[in-house]
Amino acid sequence: MEVKMDLVSEDKINSMGSMEKLRFVLDGVKSGNIVVLEGGLTSEEQMKLIELTMTEVNEDFPGIEMNGYPTKRGFLNLRRKTRLTVIGPANTMHTIKKDNDLISAIISAI
Amino acid sequence: MKPKKRGKGILSRLLMAFFFRRKTPKIGIYGPPNAGKTTLANRIIHTFVDENEDIGAASGMPHETRRAVRRSGIMIDLKLKSVQSPDPNHGSDPEPKVKERKERAKRKLKLDVVDTPGLATKIDFHDFMAYGLEEEEAKRRAKEATEGVIEAIKWLDDIDGVVLLMDATEDPYTQTNVIIIGNMEARGTPIIIAANKVDLADAAPERIMNAFPQHPVIPISALKGENMEMLYEEMARRFR
Ligand SMILES: Nc1nc2c(ncn2[C@@H]2O[C@H](COP(=O)(O)OP(=O)(O)OP(=O)(O)O)[C@@H](O)[C@H]2O)c(=O)[nH]1
Ligand SMILES: [Mg+2]
């Protein structure tokens, strides 16, 4: 079986409203894709994504695996800059190692 | 006549409440499933309220807590004998009275403790079957667990401080830990990380300190009661 990856540009992410963004990510993941977001999601958006995911978990969809690099402080420590977020279906994606500058994930087709 | 009188009573009570209100801070115990949140909440209540009162059941099966539970009005008193570690040179300190009274005021803190369901990005009913549950029961527990996660997230809006509990024998760098910290930082809510289960041989609290150097990390054993006074002191400092 094949695994599809969506590499989504920051421009596309920024053109979407907050709910639209989460819906886009979750729909992609629920159809089996690994979604990689350039620029990533904020912590608040990720929390909302967990909430939305939990309303849709069922016997066939156990949820998501999510990873990313924490936000960096921008100019004068004011703007928080997210960097990268990877979201995949929990039944195919498994993070095996993560630290500040490296994320290793295994993706197993089922 | 009567309704008017009652109205005045309400008004003055409202005024009193307005001028003398001091909101009791609500402290949420957050963290991944099985970190020991309920064990910690129970220990706090046993120490400061009632030895026989439990906020909920602790167990080795994840998602044991599936509803957030609040215990109101817990007086954290650092002067309590049961809180302090044995002091080798006790009783021989002639501290000035005024200073002592001031110290004592600072060493008391009233708060509400909220024990929350463990946060997770995935909940697979098969995992519960591995703990011996029948399929139907495992599915029901999974459904309740998803509701519990949502409830824990919604509670964040009403929380004034967070004790983020992590299992010190596990990898701390999970996305849910990172997200909780990121959300609290964005809201400006004070946070204390407790590295739990340091009684176990493979506990590595320093791994947690390295992962989150910008926040206080207190190594504790909620089960054995190790280092609790240090956690209470940090709570008294951060959550008032
Ligand atoms: N060795 C050790 N075990 C602990 C400690 N604290 C909790 N435990 C055990 O860890 C397991 C989970 O504890 P709970 O308090 O139920 O954990 P929880 O975080 O409330 O879990 P959920 O409600 O499922 O999210 C239980 O078997 C506890 O006895 C500790 O300090 N040391
Ligand atoms: Mg619990």
mmCIF file of N, CA, C and O and ligand atoms in Angstrom, chain B residues 32-39 57-65 115-118 196-197 199-200 220-224, ligand 1:
data_model
loop_
_atom_site.group_PDB
_atom_site.id
_atom_site.type_symbol
_atom_site.label_atom_id
_atom_site.label_comp_id
_atom_site.label_asym_id
_atom_site.label_seq_id
_atom_site.Cartn_x
_atom_site.Cartn_y
_atom_site.Cartn_z
ATOM 1 N N PRO B 32 -0.127 13.708 30.501
ATOM 2 C CA PRO B 32 -0.555 12.543 29.725
ATOM 3 C C PRO B 32 -1.223 11.505 30.628
ATOM 4 O O PRO B 32 -1.085 11.568 31.850
ATOM 5 N N PRO B 33 -1.960 10.564 30.049
ATOM 6 C CA PRO B 33 -2.580 9.499 30.835
ATOM 7 C C PRO B 33 -1.528 8.753 31.652
ATOM 8 O O PRO B 33 -0.396 8.596 31.196
ATOM 9 N N ASN B 34 -1.891 8.354 32.856
ATOM 10 C CA ASN B 34 -1.022 7.517 33.705
ATOM 11 C C ASN B 34 0.174 8.231 34.324
ATOM 12 O O ASN B 34 1.031 7.576 34.907
ATOM 13 N N ALA B 35 0.254 9.542 34.181
ATOM 14 C CA ALA B 35 1.391 10.268 34.753
ATOM 15 C C ALA B 35 1.330 10.255 36.280
ATOM 16 O O ALA B 35 2.348 10.431 36.951
ATOM 17 N N GLY B 36 0.102 10.074 36.831
ATOM 18 C CA GLY B 36 -0.054 10.083 38.293
ATOM 19 C C GLY B 36 -0.824 11.291 38.798
ATOM 20 O O GLY B 36 -0.725 11.669 39.963
ATOM 21 N N LYS B 37 -1.626 11.897 37.938
ATOM 22 C CA LYS B 37 -2.370 13.121 38.292
ATOM 23 C C LYS B 37 -3.328 12.894 39.457
ATOM 24 O O LYS B 37 -3.371 13.676 40.405
ATOM 25 N N THR B 38 -4.104 11.812 39.380
ATOM 26 C CA THR B 38 -5.066 11.539 40.447
ATOM 27 C C THR B 38 -4.344 11.166 41.741
ATOM 28 O O THR B 38 -4.742 11.575 42.834
ATOM 29 N N THR B 39 -3.244 10.415 41.604
ATOM 30 C CA THR B 39 -2.444 10.064 42.778
ATOM 31 C C THR B 39 -1.961 11.339 43.479
ATOM 32 O O THR B 39 -2.013 11.449 44.707
ATOM 33 N N ALA B 57 -10.242 7.713 41.537
ATOM 34 C CA ALA B 57 -9.475 6.475 41.606
ATOM 35 C C ALA B 57 -8.246 6.557 40.713
ATOM 36 O O ALA B 57 -8.303 7.063 39.599
ATOM 37 N N ALA B 58 -7.117 6.055 41.240
ATOM 38 C CA ALA B 58 -5.898 5.940 40.445
ATOM 39 C C ALA B 58 -5.757 4.489 40.020
ATOM 40 O O ALA B 58 -6.111 3.590 40.766
ATOM 41 N N SER B 59 -5.275 4.277 38.802
ATOM 42 C CA SER B 59 -5.049 2.900 38.372
ATOM 43 C C SER B 59 -4.027 2.845 37.260
ATOM 44 O O SER B 59 -3.709 3.849 36.637
ATOM 45 N N GLY B 60 -3.500 1.666 37.028
ATOM 46 C CA GLY B 60 -2.490 1.485 36.000
ATOM 47 C C GLY B 60 -3.050 1.514 34.591
ATOM 48 O O GLY B 60 -2.297 1.589 33.621
ATOM 49 N N MET B 61 -4.376 1.444 34.461
ATOM 50 C CA MET B 61 -4.974 1.491 33.122
ATOM 51 C C MET B 61 -5.136 2.952 32.699
ATOM 52 O O MET B 61 -5.694 3.740 33.456
ATOM 53 N N PRO B 62 -4.631 3.330 31.511
ATOM 54 C CA PRO B 62 -4.732 4.732 31.103
ATOM 55 C C PRO B 62 -6.188 5.193 30.976
ATOM 56 O O PRO B 62 -7.089 4.378 30.798
ATOM 57 N N HIS B 63 -6.383 6.486 31.062
ATOM 58 C CA HIS B 63 -7.714 7.111 30.981
ATOM 59 C C HIS B 63 -8.643 6.618 32.083
ATOM 60 O O HIS B 63 -9.829 6.393 31.872
ATOM 61 N N GLU B 64 -8.062 6.435 33.274
ATOM 62 C CA GLU B 64 -8.880 6.080 34.432
ATOM 63 C C GLU B 64 -9.796 7.261 34.777
ATOM 64 O O GLU B 64 -10.975 7.085 35.071
ATOM 65 N N THR B 65 -9.249 8.458 34.728
ATOM 66 C CA THR B 65 -10.045 9.667 34.958
ATOM 67 C C THR B 65 -10.626 10.129 33.628
ATOM 68 O O THR B 65 -9.887 10.405 32.687
ATOM 69 N N ASP B 115 -8.495 17.850 39.125
ATOM 70 C CA ASP B 115 -7.868 16.653 38.555
ATOM 71 C C ASP B 115 -8.484 16.437 37.172
ATOM 72 O O ASP B 115 -9.700 16.356 37.036
ATOM 73 N N THR B 116 -7.640 16.388 36.149
ATOM 74 C CA THR B 116 -8.173 16.328 34.786
ATOM 75 C C THR B 116 -7.865 14.981 34.123
ATOM 76 O O THR B 116 -6.921 14.291 34.515
ATOM 77 N N PRO B 117 -8.655 14.618 33.123
ATOM 78 C CA PRO B 117 -8.350 13.419 32.338
ATOM 79 C C PRO B 117 -7.055 13.614 31.546
ATOM 80 O O PRO B 117 -6.748 14.730 31.138
ATOM 81 N N GLY B 118 -6.315 12.545 31.350
ATOM 82 C CA GLY B 118 -5.051 12.630 30.620
ATOM 83 C C GLY B 118 -5.249 13.074 29.185
ATOM 84 O O GLY B 118 -6.188 12.656 28.512
ATOM 85 N N ASN B 196 7.297 13.163 37.923
ATOM 86 C CA ASN B 196 6.764 12.187 38.882
ATOM 87 C C ASN B 196 7.439 10.813 38.756
ATOM 88 O O ASN B 196 8.096 10.525 37.779
ATOM 89 N N LYS B 197 7.225 10.004 39.766
ATOM 90 C CA LYS B 197 7.693 8.613 39.829
ATOM 91 C C LYS B 197 9.205 8.503 39.985
ATOM 92 O O LYS B 197 9.823 7.573 39.473
ATOM 93 N N ASP B 199 10.686 7.606 42.444
ATOM 94 C CA ASP B 199 11.018 6.432 43.258
ATOM 95 C C ASP B 199 11.438 5.250 42.392
ATOM 96 O O ASP B 199 12.055 4.311 42.885
ATOM 97 N N LEU B 200 11.110 5.303 41.095
ATOM 98 C CA LEU B 200 11.478 4.192 40.214
ATOM 99 C C LEU B 200 12.928 4.322 39.751
ATOM 100 O O LEU B 200 13.433 5.424 39.541
ATOM 101 N N ILE B 220 9.340 14.599 41.951
ATOM 102 C CA ILE B 220 8.548 14.113 43.083
ATOM 103 C C ILE B 220 8.178 12.643 42.907
ATOM 104 O O ILE B 220 8.308 12.082 41.817
ATOM 105 N N SER B 221 7.734 12.052 43.990
ATOM 106 C CA SER B 221 7.001 10.798 43.888
ATOM 107 C C SER B 221 5.649 11.020 44.561
ATOM 108 O O SER B 221 5.574 11.116 45.783
ATOM 109 N N ALA B 222 4.620 11.123 43.764
ATOM 110 C CA ALA B 222 3.278 11.348 44.308
ATOM 111 C C ALA B 222 2.827 10.128 45.102
ATOM 112 O O ALA B 222 2.106 10.239 46.088
ATOM 113 N N LEU B 223 3.301 8.959 44.671
ATOM 114 C CA LEU B 223 2.895 7.720 45.337
ATOM 115 C C LEU B 223 3.560 7.581 46.708
ATOM 116 O O LEU B 223 2.901 7.300 47.711
ATOM 117 N N LYS B 224 4.871 7.823 46.756
ATOM 118 C CA LYS B 224 5.629 7.642 47.997
ATOM 119 C C LYS B 224 5.695 8.922 48.825
ATOM 120 O O LYS B 224 6.173 8.906 49.953
HETATM 121 N N1 LIG C 1 6.083 4.182 41.159
HETATM 122 C C1 LIG C 1 5.183 5.188 41.134
HETATM 123 N N2 LIG C 1 3.970 4.979 40.609
HETATM 124 C C2 LIG C 1 3.086 6.012 40.592
HETATM 125 C C3 LIG C 1 3.421 7.286 41.116
HETATM 126 N N3 LIG C 1 2.354 8.093 40.958
HETATM 127 C C4 LIG C 1 1.388 7.348 40.357
HETATM 128 N N4 LIG C 1 1.824 6.088 40.151
HETATM 129 C C5 LIG C 1 1.089 4.976 39.546
HETATM 130 O O1 LIG C 1 0.829 5.278 38.184
HETATM 131 C C6 LIG C 1 -0.443 4.757 37.790
HETATM 132 C C7 LIG C 1 -1.318 5.879 37.254
HETATM 133 O O2 LIG C 1 -1.643 6.748 38.315
HETATM 134 P P1 LIG C 1 -2.910 7.696 38.226
HETATM 135 O O3 LIG C 1 -2.848 8.606 39.397
HETATM 136 O O4 LIG C 1 -4.149 6.920 38.011
HETATM 137 O O5 LIG C 1 -2.540 8.490 36.898
HETATM 138 P P2 LIG C 1 -3.406 9.609 36.137
HETATM 139 O O6 LIG C 1 -2.422 10.585 35.613
HETATM 140 O O7 LIG C 1 -4.476 10.136 37.019
HETATM 141 O O8 LIG C 1 -4.012 8.771 34.934
HETATM 142 P P3 LIG C 1 -5.346 9.039 34.062
HETATM 143 O O9 LIG C 1 -6.449 9.415 34.990
HETATM 144 O O10 LIG C 1 -5.591 7.734 33.394
HETATM 145 O O11 LIG C 1 -5.000 10.111 33.090
HETATM 146 C C8 LIG C 1 -1.026 4.103 39.027
HETATM 147 O O12 LIG C 1 -0.732 2.730 38.968
HETATM 148 C C9 LIG C 1 -0.266 4.755 40.175
HETATM 149 O O13 LIG C 1 -0.164 3.943 41.322
HETATM 150 C C10 LIG C 1 4.732 7.474 41.675
HETATM 151 O O14 LIG C 1 5.116 8.529 42.155
HETATM 152 N N5 LIG C 1 5.563 6.383 41.650
#
